[in-house]
Amino acid sequence: MIELESITKTYLLGKENVNVLNNISLKIEQGEFVAIMGPSGSGKSTLMNMIGCLDKPTSGNYTLSGENVSHYSENELARVRNQSIGFVFQQFHLLPRLSALKNVELPMIYAGVSKVERQLRAEEALNKVGLSDRMDHLPNALSGGQKQRVAIARAIVNKPKIILADEPTGALDSKTSTAIMEQFRELNGEEGVTVIVVTHESEVAAYANRTIFVRDGMIQLPSASNRGASE
Amino acid sequence: MSFMENLLMALSSLKAHKMRSILTMLGIIIGVGAVIIVVAIGQGGEAMLKTQITGPGNTVELLYQPSDEEIRANPNIFLQAPFKQEDIRALEQIPEIKSIVASSTQMSSVRFQQETADVSSTGINQAYVKLNEMKVEKGRSFSTSDFLGGRRVGLVSHVIQEELFKGKNPVGEVITVANQPIEIIGVLEKPTGLLSFSSMEVYLPFQTWRTIYGSSDFTQVTLQADTSDQLESAGKKAARLLNNMHNTEDSYQVLNMEEIAAGIGQITRIMTLIIGSIAGISLFVGGIGVMNIMLVSVTERTREIGIRMALGATRGQVLTQFLIESMTLTLIGGILGIFLGWGTASIVSFFAGWPSLISWQVVLGGVVFSMVIGVVFGLLPANKASKLDPIESLRYE
Ligand SMILES: Nc1ncnc2c1ncn2[C@@H]1O[C@H](COP(=O)(O)OP(=O)(O)O)[C@@H](O)[C@H]1O
Ligand SMILES: [Mg+2]
């Protein structure tokens, strides 16, 4: 479902080319729960952005659901992000002036969903993450865990095939982290959504059925990629 | 994403920064307001000046402008009234002329009991009363028999009542005009309008005036026709006739009303242009203010833009969002400006006795123009927003 072939991302720093992602090849099947680990600055976020179609590779091919998206136009990539990907960030990234409900409605606005249906589906998504009693709250009035639940509701509201979470528990205490990870496990188990989580914590990585280690922009061996394929 | 959706989004983000939005609008409010004021008062003033010059009744005044030769031949030519009784009788034969308004004026000493004053004394024919809409506030106006019988009666201006009669009602009193007794039958209303001034005036039936001053000539003749076309040909015929009768080349002329009206139109147009361009400059400055604030807003909301892009907003949708936001800002400013201009123009015209014309075209123009300003000056910030890199924007603190 997700297939990266020799993906390279190069930034020009001064006169030097820096390979942030170096010849990465990777396959993730529909319904997998994958953790990506690695030291800070190793390229995890860049890899996530690549998978999430926020970034374009310098070279290599990216095939998503059988479509080579490497050469998609920006508008096509925006549509892919809107329809197929749900992002969850460490900093939550909720719009501060919008209520929880309105935040969850946002992706549907760009999908052209009618107002009435938007509200229904946003309520449904907030229900699923257990926030039916906080719909009209502004993000400031919510705890960190609640904010992240709103973000998860927003990520799933367009029924994407993939959820990408970049250190989703990085700003949360361990008890809240567990609850958030349970949420991901539920989505992965019940709905078959592919979940990819970047994390530093092995407790978080333990929720995944496969862990990919990244170092210096490369997938590190011995990696678990063979293990995932053999299972 | 619908326009309505964008509009609601724009309104809520403008509401989030109320003070800033209002201050930004101020430039547009004042600019549009100034344009509305200028256009309203300019158009009102032009309309008023035109009716004051041409008058409501399709009239044209005959002028006597002797040539240099005639003046050399007769240095006292200006002391003589230029229109004779036989001139008037000849003019009456011109079919296009509906009526001839003739009058003669001299300065005279007027006395009431111990008080005397220098007054302009005008002998008028009956057509004069009608054309000049002489309305009396006290007493009565002239009757036909006053004119035919040459009765020794007169109308006085309001100022005479104030000055000569110390405010007392002069109707029924007898004054002397050039040492001849005249009974006052009425007091004229105070003149209104911008170009009217109240002065000491007494009006007499021409027959009466003629016996007092011993002259049957007229100093002023005005022709009236039914239509402006008839008036034009009547004026030409009259001038030719009089020049023939007096054996002059071009001394008798008609004042060309159209030309004067066009001249006034020109003046008000130039005025409108000058003040309009000042208003235009202030709108331009207001537009730059909008651009400035929108640029600040884009920078402040970098993260919001990144989030929206991550959630699937295309660059075009981000561009549209910010364009509609700046357009909403200037549109609201424009609408407030229209009300400001309308109100101010109404107040000005109330105190100046000058009509102000607010046409729907001007209002529509104000609305459209302020929207255009929003789009034009919103283009740069909106473009900047749409060109942001989503990844960097998400990282923006
Ligand atoms: N726009 C950029 N220009 C230059 N270098 C960048 C840019 N974005 C990321 N990098 C570099 O790429 C490396 C990987 O970054 P990142 O993917 O954020 O790492 P991680 O998420 O694993 O901490 C870092 O060294 C970072 O400095
Ligand atoms: Mg990172």
XYZ file of C-alpha atoms and ligand atoms in Angstrom:
656
model
C 0.000 0.000 0.000
C 2.850 2.354 0.893
C 5.936 1.665 -1.171
C 9.059 3.829 -1.076
C 11.756 3.059 -3.623
C 15.212 4.576 -3.174
C 13.780 7.770 -1.757
C 16.343 10.524 -1.275
C 15.772 13.982 0.145
C 18.584 16.445 -0.214
C 18.862 19.914 1.245
C 21.434 22.417 0.132
C 23.072 23.806 3.231
C 25.494 26.528 2.251
C 27.485 24.931 -0.559
C 27.023 21.414 0.719
C 24.336 18.936 -0.153
C 22.954 17.217 2.936
C 21.096 13.964 2.434
C 18.374 14.013 5.070
C 16.884 10.851 3.589
C 19.378 8.589 1.904
C 18.160 5.938 -0.493
C 15.255 4.744 1.625
C 13.199 1.788 0.441
C 10.260 0.717 2.518
C 6.987 -1.175 2.197
C 4.048 -0.843 4.564
C 0.911 -2.894 4.017
C -2.679 -1.823 4.593
C -3.674 -2.355 8.224
C -0.166 -2.378 9.664
C 0.743 -0.572 12.903
C 4.304 0.670 12.435
C 6.591 2.548 14.808
C 9.493 4.630 13.523
C 12.310 5.199 15.989
C 15.668 6.834 15.810
C 17.781 9.592 17.271
C 16.844 13.223 16.974
C 17.671 14.674 13.576
C 17.853 11.266 11.934
C 15.140 12.137 9.410
C 12.034 10.581 10.981
C 9.833 13.632 10.511
C 11.102 14.119 6.991
C 10.192 10.504 6.233
C 6.739 11.013 7.735
C 6.168 14.160 5.675
C 7.231 12.226 2.597
C 4.742 9.430 3.331
C 2.094 12.050 4.110
C 2.596 13.804 0.751
C 3.539 17.059 2.470
C 7.020 16.786 1.012
C 8.353 15.618 -2.330
C 11.432 13.411 -2.671
C 14.524 14.707 -4.450
C 14.732 11.340 -6.164
C 13.072 7.951 -5.952
C 9.532 6.751 -6.359
C 6.632 6.741 -3.957
C 3.697 4.514 -4.733
C 0.579 4.957 -2.627
C -2.350 2.572 -3.145
C -0.877 1.590 -6.490
C -0.475 5.186 -7.701
C 2.935 6.701 -8.285
C 2.479 9.997 -6.462
C 6.092 11.169 -6.873
C 5.129 13.333 -9.785
C 1.737 14.467 -8.592
C 1.001 18.168 -8.809
C 0.602 20.146 -5.589
C -3.171 20.191 -5.967
C -3.275 16.442 -6.435
C -1.073 15.981 -3.366
C -3.425 18.237 -1.387
C -6.303 15.987 -2.409
C -4.363 12.879 -1.352
C -3.607 14.442 2.053
C -7.239 15.373 2.425
C -8.699 12.017 1.425
C -6.121 9.355 2.304
C -3.987 10.705 5.141
C -4.722 11.775 8.686
C -2.024 13.715 10.515
C -1.506 13.808 14.273
C 1.251 16.060 15.596
C 3.174 16.361 18.843
C 2.034 19.997 19.155
C -1.607 19.017 18.386
C -1.849 21.825 15.815
C -5.456 22.722 16.509
C -6.688 26.125 15.334
C -6.983 28.061 18.607
C -10.019 30.146 17.653
C -12.149 27.230 16.549
C -14.128 24.958 18.860
C -13.269 21.261 18.990
C -16.180 20.569 16.662
C -15.104 23.225 14.133
C -11.535 21.937 14.226
C -12.762 18.464 13.385
C -14.892 19.879 10.564
C -11.874 21.480 8.841
C -10.734 18.569 6.630
C -14.326 18.108 5.449
C -14.532 21.767 4.402
C -11.690 21.098 1.967
C -13.386 17.864 0.904
C -16.505 19.840 -0.044
C -18.803 18.140 2.467
C -22.066 19.960 3.157
C -22.479 21.852 6.412
C -25.088 19.540 7.865
C -23.170 16.375 7.077
C -19.960 17.949 8.360
C -21.448 18.584 11.754
C -22.900 15.075 11.952
C -19.631 13.414 11.022
C -17.555 15.670 13.301
C -19.822 14.810 16.226
C -19.488 11.139 15.363
C -15.684 11.371 15.273
C -15.539 13.238 18.596
C -17.865 10.617 20.030
C -15.471 7.906 18.963
C -12.551 9.522 20.815
C -14.745 10.059 23.886
C -15.138 13.833 23.696
C -18.864 14.178 23.043
C -19.123 16.467 26.070
C -16.320 18.830 24.958
C -17.407 19.638 21.407
C -17.968 23.352 21.912
C -14.787 23.941 23.917
C -11.943 25.954 22.498
C -8.596 24.120 22.451
C -7.341 26.319 25.325
C -10.045 24.901 27.567
C -8.919 21.324 26.942
C -6.166 19.260 28.563
C -3.256 17.963 26.493
C -4.814 14.529 26.202
C -8.140 16.012 25.153
C -6.445 18.196 22.552
C -4.734 15.165 21.082
C -8.068 13.344 20.984
C -9.560 16.242 19.042
C -6.584 16.010 16.678
C -7.200 12.256 16.274
C -10.886 12.888 15.616
C -9.858 15.441 12.982
C -7.418 12.930 11.468
C -10.039 10.193 11.083
C -13.045 12.285 10.094
C -12.444 11.941 6.333
C -12.005 8.164 6.820
C -8.379 8.055 5.574
C -6.510 4.799 4.948
C -3.419 6.010 6.815
C -2.846 7.848 10.070
C 0.562 9.462 10.521
C 1.425 10.451 14.084
C 4.720 12.306 14.626
C 5.582 11.897 18.310
C 1.899 12.068 19.316
C 2.683 11.438 22.990
C 5.760 13.663 23.148
C 3.886 16.379 25.036
C 1.794 14.097 27.223
C 2.309 12.344 30.540
C 2.619 8.575 30.552
C -0.947 7.842 31.657
C -2.412 10.049 28.947
C 0.078 8.594 26.476
C -1.248 5.116 27.167
C -4.814 6.275 26.567
C -3.860 7.930 23.274
C -1.987 4.817 22.132
C -5.007 2.687 23.042
C -6.996 4.958 20.786
C -4.624 4.269 17.895
C -4.714 0.542 18.621
C -8.525 0.630 18.517
C -8.548 2.472 15.178
C -6.009 0.057 13.771
C -7.773 -3.017 15.095
C -11.407 -2.125 14.491
C -11.226 -0.106 11.312
C -8.097 -1.525 9.745
C -6.520 1.912 9.432
C -2.791 1.846 8.758
C -1.091 3.628 11.678
C 2.475 4.925 11.551
C 3.841 6.452 14.731
C 7.160 8.234 15.215
C 8.360 7.935 18.791
C 11.329 7.948 21.137
C 9.592 5.795 23.717
C 9.788 2.026 23.608
C 6.471 1.823 25.515
C 4.844 3.579 22.603
C 6.685 1.516 20.031
C 5.425 -1.592 21.822
C 1.940 -0.906 20.468
C 3.213 -1.408 16.942
C 3.590 -4.758 15.289
C 6.708 -3.547 13.495
C 9.398 -1.004 14.360
C 11.600 0.746 11.818
C 14.842 2.288 13.021
C 16.189 5.317 11.214
C 19.721 6.685 11.581
C 21.348 9.389 9.461
C 18.577 9.272 6.948
C 18.874 5.559 6.385
C 16.861 2.592 7.575
C 19.109 0.805 10.030
C 19.993 -2.836 9.905
C 19.329 -5.155 11.493
C 15.861 -3.641 11.165
C 12.538 -5.193 11.863
C 11.474 -4.769 8.264
C 12.252 -8.419 7.496
C 10.463 -9.522 10.600
C 7.288 -7.662 9.525
C 7.387 -9.325 6.129
C 8.015 -12.789 7.557
C 5.163 -12.637 10.070
C -15.411 25.354 -0.693
C -18.201 27.843 -1.156
C -18.006 31.635 -1.085
C -20.380 31.688 1.879
C -18.060 29.364 3.787
C -15.116 31.641 3.056
C -17.103 34.709 4.049
C -18.068 33.247 7.421
C -14.475 32.204 7.977
C -13.288 35.718 7.093
C -15.832 37.335 9.426
C -14.810 35.142 12.348
C -11.131 35.857 11.843
C -11.815 39.610 11.558
C -13.890 39.376 14.714
C -10.967 37.758 16.504
C -9.006 40.992 16.025
C -11.801 43.542 16.368
C -9.708 46.588 17.185
C -7.169 45.906 14.501
C -9.878 45.278 11.915
C -11.665 48.518 12.746
C -8.466 50.568 12.630
C -7.558 48.986 9.316
C -11.022 49.748 7.966
C -10.709 53.389 9.015
C -8.685 54.303 5.936
C -11.317 52.738 3.697
C -14.192 54.252 5.691
C -12.756 57.737 5.350
C -11.744 57.269 1.732
C -15.113 55.938 0.575
C -16.897 58.461 2.798
C -14.966 61.316 1.192
C -15.768 60.079 -2.293
C -19.463 59.845 -1.435
C -19.463 63.332 0.094
C -17.678 64.880 -2.868
C -19.870 63.236 -5.449
C -23.091 63.904 -3.546
C -22.395 67.562 -2.874
C -20.803 68.114 -6.268
C -23.753 66.685 -8.144
C -26.228 68.475 -5.913
C -24.405 71.750 -6.350
C -24.201 71.408 -10.097
C -27.900 70.678 -10.335
C -28.689 73.664 -8.160
C -26.433 76.095 -10.014
C -27.891 75.005 -13.334
C -31.457 75.640 -12.277
C -30.442 78.946 -10.752
C -28.777 80.091 -13.941
C -31.250 78.893 -16.550
C -34.181 79.250 -14.226
C -37.104 76.919 -14.193
C -39.090 78.819 -16.805
C -37.108 78.591 -20.068
C -36.043 82.195 -20.072
C -33.281 84.135 -21.696
C -32.124 87.616 -20.924
C -31.497 90.183 -23.630
C -28.217 92.034 -23.295
C -27.127 95.378 -24.625
C -23.396 95.550 -25.237
C -22.582 98.546 -27.455
C -19.514 98.380 -29.651
C -16.486 100.609 -29.033
C -17.553 102.861 -31.937
C -20.989 103.437 -30.467
C -19.473 104.221 -27.092
C -17.112 106.723 -28.709
C -20.001 108.307 -30.592
C -22.156 108.532 -27.467
C -20.240 108.423 -24.183
C -23.481 108.566 -22.194
C -24.822 105.477 -23.842
C -24.836 103.472 -20.591
C -26.999 106.030 -18.858
C -29.838 105.331 -21.244
C -32.131 102.385 -20.921
C -31.520 100.255 -24.018
C -35.041 98.912 -24.610
C -37.829 101.188 -25.901
C -41.588 100.676 -25.787
C -41.641 100.049 -29.542
C -38.934 97.396 -29.084
C -41.233 95.502 -26.771
C -44.171 95.832 -29.161
C -41.987 94.512 -31.980
C -40.750 91.613 -29.877
C -44.335 90.671 -29.114
C -44.743 89.808 -32.811
C -42.192 86.981 -32.617
C -44.362 83.848 -32.478
C -42.014 81.703 -30.330
C -42.057 84.190 -27.472
C -44.570 83.281 -24.782
C -44.083 86.340 -22.665
C -41.795 89.298 -22.303
C -40.641 90.266 -18.875
C -39.532 93.849 -18.772
C -38.380 96.065 -15.962
C -36.483 99.227 -15.254
C -34.469 100.014 -12.171
C -33.172 103.230 -10.647
C -31.690 104.066 -7.284
C -33.973 106.415 -5.416
C -34.377 108.006 -2.065
C -37.297 106.533 -0.160
C -38.792 108.197 2.903
C -41.151 107.042 5.611
C -41.935 109.713 8.209
C -38.476 110.836 9.410
C -36.543 107.867 7.982
C -34.953 107.910 4.562
C -32.960 105.305 2.709
C -31.421 104.709 -0.701
C -33.431 102.015 -2.353
C -33.411 100.333 -5.731
C -36.743 101.117 -7.295
C -37.924 98.795 -10.049
C -40.838 99.251 -12.367
C -42.106 95.922 -13.594
C -44.651 94.576 -16.021
C -47.168 91.920 -15.101
C -45.157 89.039 -16.566
C -42.352 89.879 -14.178
C -44.404 88.919 -11.127
C -45.137 85.496 -12.463
C -41.663 84.690 -13.730
C -39.829 85.801 -10.620
C -42.358 84.107 -8.374
C -42.744 87.194 -6.232
C -44.422 85.927 -3.107
C -45.678 88.245 -0.394
C -45.428 87.336 3.255
C -47.750 90.188 4.268
C -50.462 92.054 2.399
C -51.139 91.215 -1.238
C -49.309 91.136 -4.546
C -50.097 93.287 -7.573
C -53.407 92.812 -9.346
C -54.074 93.314 -13.041
C -55.803 96.613 -12.334
C -52.719 97.846 -10.448
C -50.795 97.450 -13.688
C -53.472 98.741 -16.064
C -54.454 101.685 -13.888
C -50.921 102.627 -12.924
C -51.978 102.758 -9.269
C -49.623 104.314 -6.774
C -48.993 101.086 -4.922
C -45.792 99.159 -4.267
C -44.255 96.021 -2.860
C -41.231 96.291 -0.574
C -38.524 93.810 0.267
C -38.276 92.318 3.723
C -35.216 94.434 4.521
C -37.210 97.634 4.100
C -39.647 96.490 6.743
C -36.715 95.851 9.066
C -34.725 99.002 8.365
C -37.224 101.672 7.425
C -40.113 100.464 9.555
C -38.048 99.011 12.401
C -39.834 95.699 11.977
C -43.372 97.121 12.153
C -45.905 95.988 9.561
C -45.630 98.494 6.697
C -48.738 97.293 4.800
C -51.129 100.224 4.321
C -48.463 102.822 5.134
C -47.511 105.464 2.618
C -43.884 106.097 1.691
C -42.438 108.503 -0.791
C -40.381 107.199 -3.665
C -38.506 109.989 -5.440
C -40.877 112.347 -3.584
C -44.015 110.662 -4.913
C -46.371 108.988 -2.442
C -46.743 105.223 -2.759
C -48.965 102.990 -0.666
C -47.351 99.737 0.438
C -49.651 96.812 -0.341
C -47.322 93.929 0.532
C -43.980 92.764 1.870
C -42.003 90.257 -0.176
C -40.770 87.023 1.358
C -37.152 86.820 2.386
C -35.216 85.347 -0.514
C -33.828 81.843 0.027
C -31.032 80.034 -1.730
C -27.308 80.366 -1.872
C -27.039 83.112 -4.460
C -29.801 85.385 -3.173
C -29.121 88.403 -1.074
C -31.628 90.577 0.613
C -31.398 94.247 -0.274
C -33.524 97.378 -0.006
C -35.939 97.124 -2.880
C -39.252 98.575 -3.864
C -41.308 97.331 -6.816
C -43.873 99.427 -8.656
C -46.205 98.733 -11.590
C -44.388 99.993 -14.666
C -47.101 102.583 -15.451
C -46.578 104.060 -11.995
C -42.806 103.928 -12.237
C -43.007 105.679 -15.626
C -44.921 108.651 -14.268
C -42.488 108.985 -11.332
C -39.294 108.869 -13.390
C -40.620 110.196 -16.685
C -39.071 107.390 -18.710
C -40.855 104.650 -20.570
C -37.705 102.682 -21.435
C -36.673 99.351 -19.929
C -33.259 98.493 -18.537
C -33.905 94.771 -18.492
C -35.814 92.468 -20.810
C -36.179 88.731 -20.443
C -37.880 86.464 -22.968
C -39.795 83.350 -22.093
C -40.664 80.471 -24.419
C -42.366 77.112 -24.038
C -39.378 74.949 -24.876
C -35.645 75.469 -24.863
C -35.575 74.995 -28.662
C -38.164 77.705 -29.168
C -36.253 79.839 -26.712
C -33.091 79.551 -28.762
C -34.721 80.633 -32.014
C -36.734 83.323 -30.222
C -33.530 84.694 -28.711
C -31.805 84.816 -32.105
C -34.793 86.468 -33.786
C -35.092 89.006 -30.988
C -31.446 90.012 -31.184
C -31.608 90.392 -34.973
C -34.818 92.421 -34.741
C -33.435 94.807 -32.142
C -30.145 95.304 -33.995
C -32.167 96.135 -37.113
C -34.411 98.582 -35.312
C -31.531 100.361 -33.613
C -29.291 100.160 -36.637
C -26.555 98.443 -34.695
C -24.404 95.555 -35.753
C -24.273 93.258 -32.763
C -25.056 95.340 -29.708
C -28.198 93.424 -28.774
C -27.371 89.884 -27.763
C -28.818 86.960 -25.889
C -27.053 85.472 -22.954
C -26.382 81.901 -23.900
C -27.651 79.901 -20.976
C -26.513 76.589 -22.305
C -22.957 77.797 -22.503
C -23.010 79.121 -18.972
C -24.579 75.956 -17.666
C -21.961 73.930 -19.485
C -19.289 76.161 -17.973
C -20.634 75.554 -14.516
C -20.760 71.836 -15.230
C -17.130 72.100 -16.211
C -16.199 73.890 -13.006
C -17.984 71.408 -10.771
C -16.478 68.541 -12.753
C -12.990 69.910 -12.208
C -13.733 70.423 -8.512
C -15.067 66.895 -8.280
C -11.988 65.633 -10.057
C -9.600 67.432 -7.716
C -11.323 66.453 -4.496
C -12.071 63.050 -5.959
C -8.409 62.417 -6.606
C -7.591 63.467 -3.049
C -10.172 60.948 -1.900
C -8.645 58.462 -4.310
C -5.241 58.981 -2.738
C -6.676 58.458 0.731
C -8.317 55.252 -0.523
C -4.995 54.169 -1.944
C -3.333 54.831 1.408
C -6.174 52.944 3.098
C -5.574 50.068 0.704
C -1.910 50.008 1.608
C -2.932 49.888 5.274
C -5.081 46.878 4.490
C -2.203 45.232 2.673
C 0.118 45.945 5.573
C -2.208 44.435 8.164
C -2.980 41.455 5.976
C 0.754 40.795 5.606
C 1.109 40.904 9.385
C -1.879 38.619 9.687
C -0.403 36.110 7.230
C 2.842 36.016 9.184
C 1.001 35.595 12.463
C -1.085 32.811 11.054
C 1.725 30.930 9.357
C 1.031 27.894 11.518
C -2.691 28.021 10.737
C -1.837 28.042 7.039
C 0.478 25.045 7.500
C -2.247 23.167 9.365
C -4.832 23.914 6.706
C -2.464 22.707 3.999
C -1.697 19.515 5.920
C -5.436 18.909 6.188
C -5.811 19.179 2.428
C -6.221 22.866 1.581
C -4.814 23.627 -1.853
C -2.734 26.749 -2.444
C -5.678 28.163 -4.372
C -7.977 27.657 -1.405
C -5.542 29.440 0.909
C -5.253 32.290 -1.602
C -9.032 32.567 -1.829
C -9.382 32.550 1.949
C -7.093 35.534 2.408
C -8.440 37.410 -0.606
C -11.980 37.092 0.683
C -10.792 38.133 4.105
C -9.243 41.370 2.845
C -12.233 41.932 0.584
C -14.596 41.500 3.516
C -12.521 43.971 5.487
C -12.690 46.644 2.801
C -16.309 45.879 1.942
C -17.425 46.474 5.523
C -15.238 49.588 5.560
C -16.819 50.714 2.303
C -20.364 50.213 3.568
C -19.579 52.128 6.750
C -17.941 54.790 4.561
C -21.107 55.106 2.486
C -23.139 55.733 5.624
C -20.530 58.225 6.859
C -20.528 60.053 3.514
C -24.295 59.995 3.291
C -24.690 61.378 6.780
C -22.056 64.061 6.330
C -23.413 65.136 2.941
C -26.902 65.400 4.423
C -25.633 67.535 7.296
C -23.600 69.768 4.978
C -26.489 70.259 2.583
C -28.844 70.926 5.477
C -26.715 73.817 6.704
C -25.626 75.096 3.291
C -29.143 74.998 1.853
C -27.583 72.994 -0.941
C -29.086 69.754 -2.124
C -26.992 66.583 -2.006
C -27.663 63.856 -4.495
C -26.922 60.274 -3.495
C -27.723 58.065 -6.423
C -27.816 54.294 -6.320
C -24.996 54.350 -8.866
C -22.769 56.128 -6.372
C -23.644 53.653 -3.608
C -23.105 50.681 -5.898
C -19.863 52.244 -7.113
C -18.694 52.659 -3.496
C -19.467 49.030 -2.694
C -17.816 47.658 -5.810
C -14.834 49.974 -5.505
C -14.113 49.019 -1.907
C -14.339 45.351 -2.851
C -11.916 45.917 -5.696
C -9.515 47.634 -3.294
C -9.742 44.613 -1.001
C -8.915 42.266 -3.840
C -6.132 44.423 -5.291
C -4.404 45.106 -1.992
C -5.169 41.636 -0.660
C -3.465 39.990 -3.591
C 0.072 40.347 -2.298
C -0.623 39.014 1.236
C -2.875 36.236 -0.060
C -0.251 35.241 -2.565
C 2.336 35.186 0.176
C 0.100 32.945 2.290
C -0.511 30.534 -0.555
C 3.204 30.248 -1.346
C 4.158 29.167 2.177
C 5.866 25.830 2.602
C 3.543 23.603 4.649
C 6.313 21.843 6.565
C 8.085 25.016 7.575
C 4.765 26.637 8.415
C 3.886 23.777 10.758
C 7.189 24.287 12.553
C 6.621 28.076 12.812
C 6.367 29.287 16.406
N 14.280 22.567 5.326
C 15.423 22.023 5.758
N 16.599 22.512 5.324
C 17.766 21.970 5.762
N 17.835 20.961 6.603
C 16.703 20.422 7.076
C 15.434 20.924 6.675
N 14.484 20.188 7.292
C 15.121 19.283 8.043
N 16.447 19.416 7.918
C 17.460 18.620 8.580
O 17.170 17.260 8.308
C 17.508 16.480 9.422
C 16.350 15.597 9.780
O 15.288 16.346 10.327
P 13.992 15.647 10.888
O 13.405 14.822 9.807
O 13.109 16.717 11.442
O 14.566 14.752 12.026
P 13.819 13.986 13.222
O 12.368 14.170 13.025
O 14.275 12.600 13.088
O 14.305 14.612 14.471
C 17.902 17.433 10.549
O 19.318 17.425 10.638
C 17.396 18.767 10.069
O 18.272 19.770 10.517
Mg 10.923 15.043 14.220
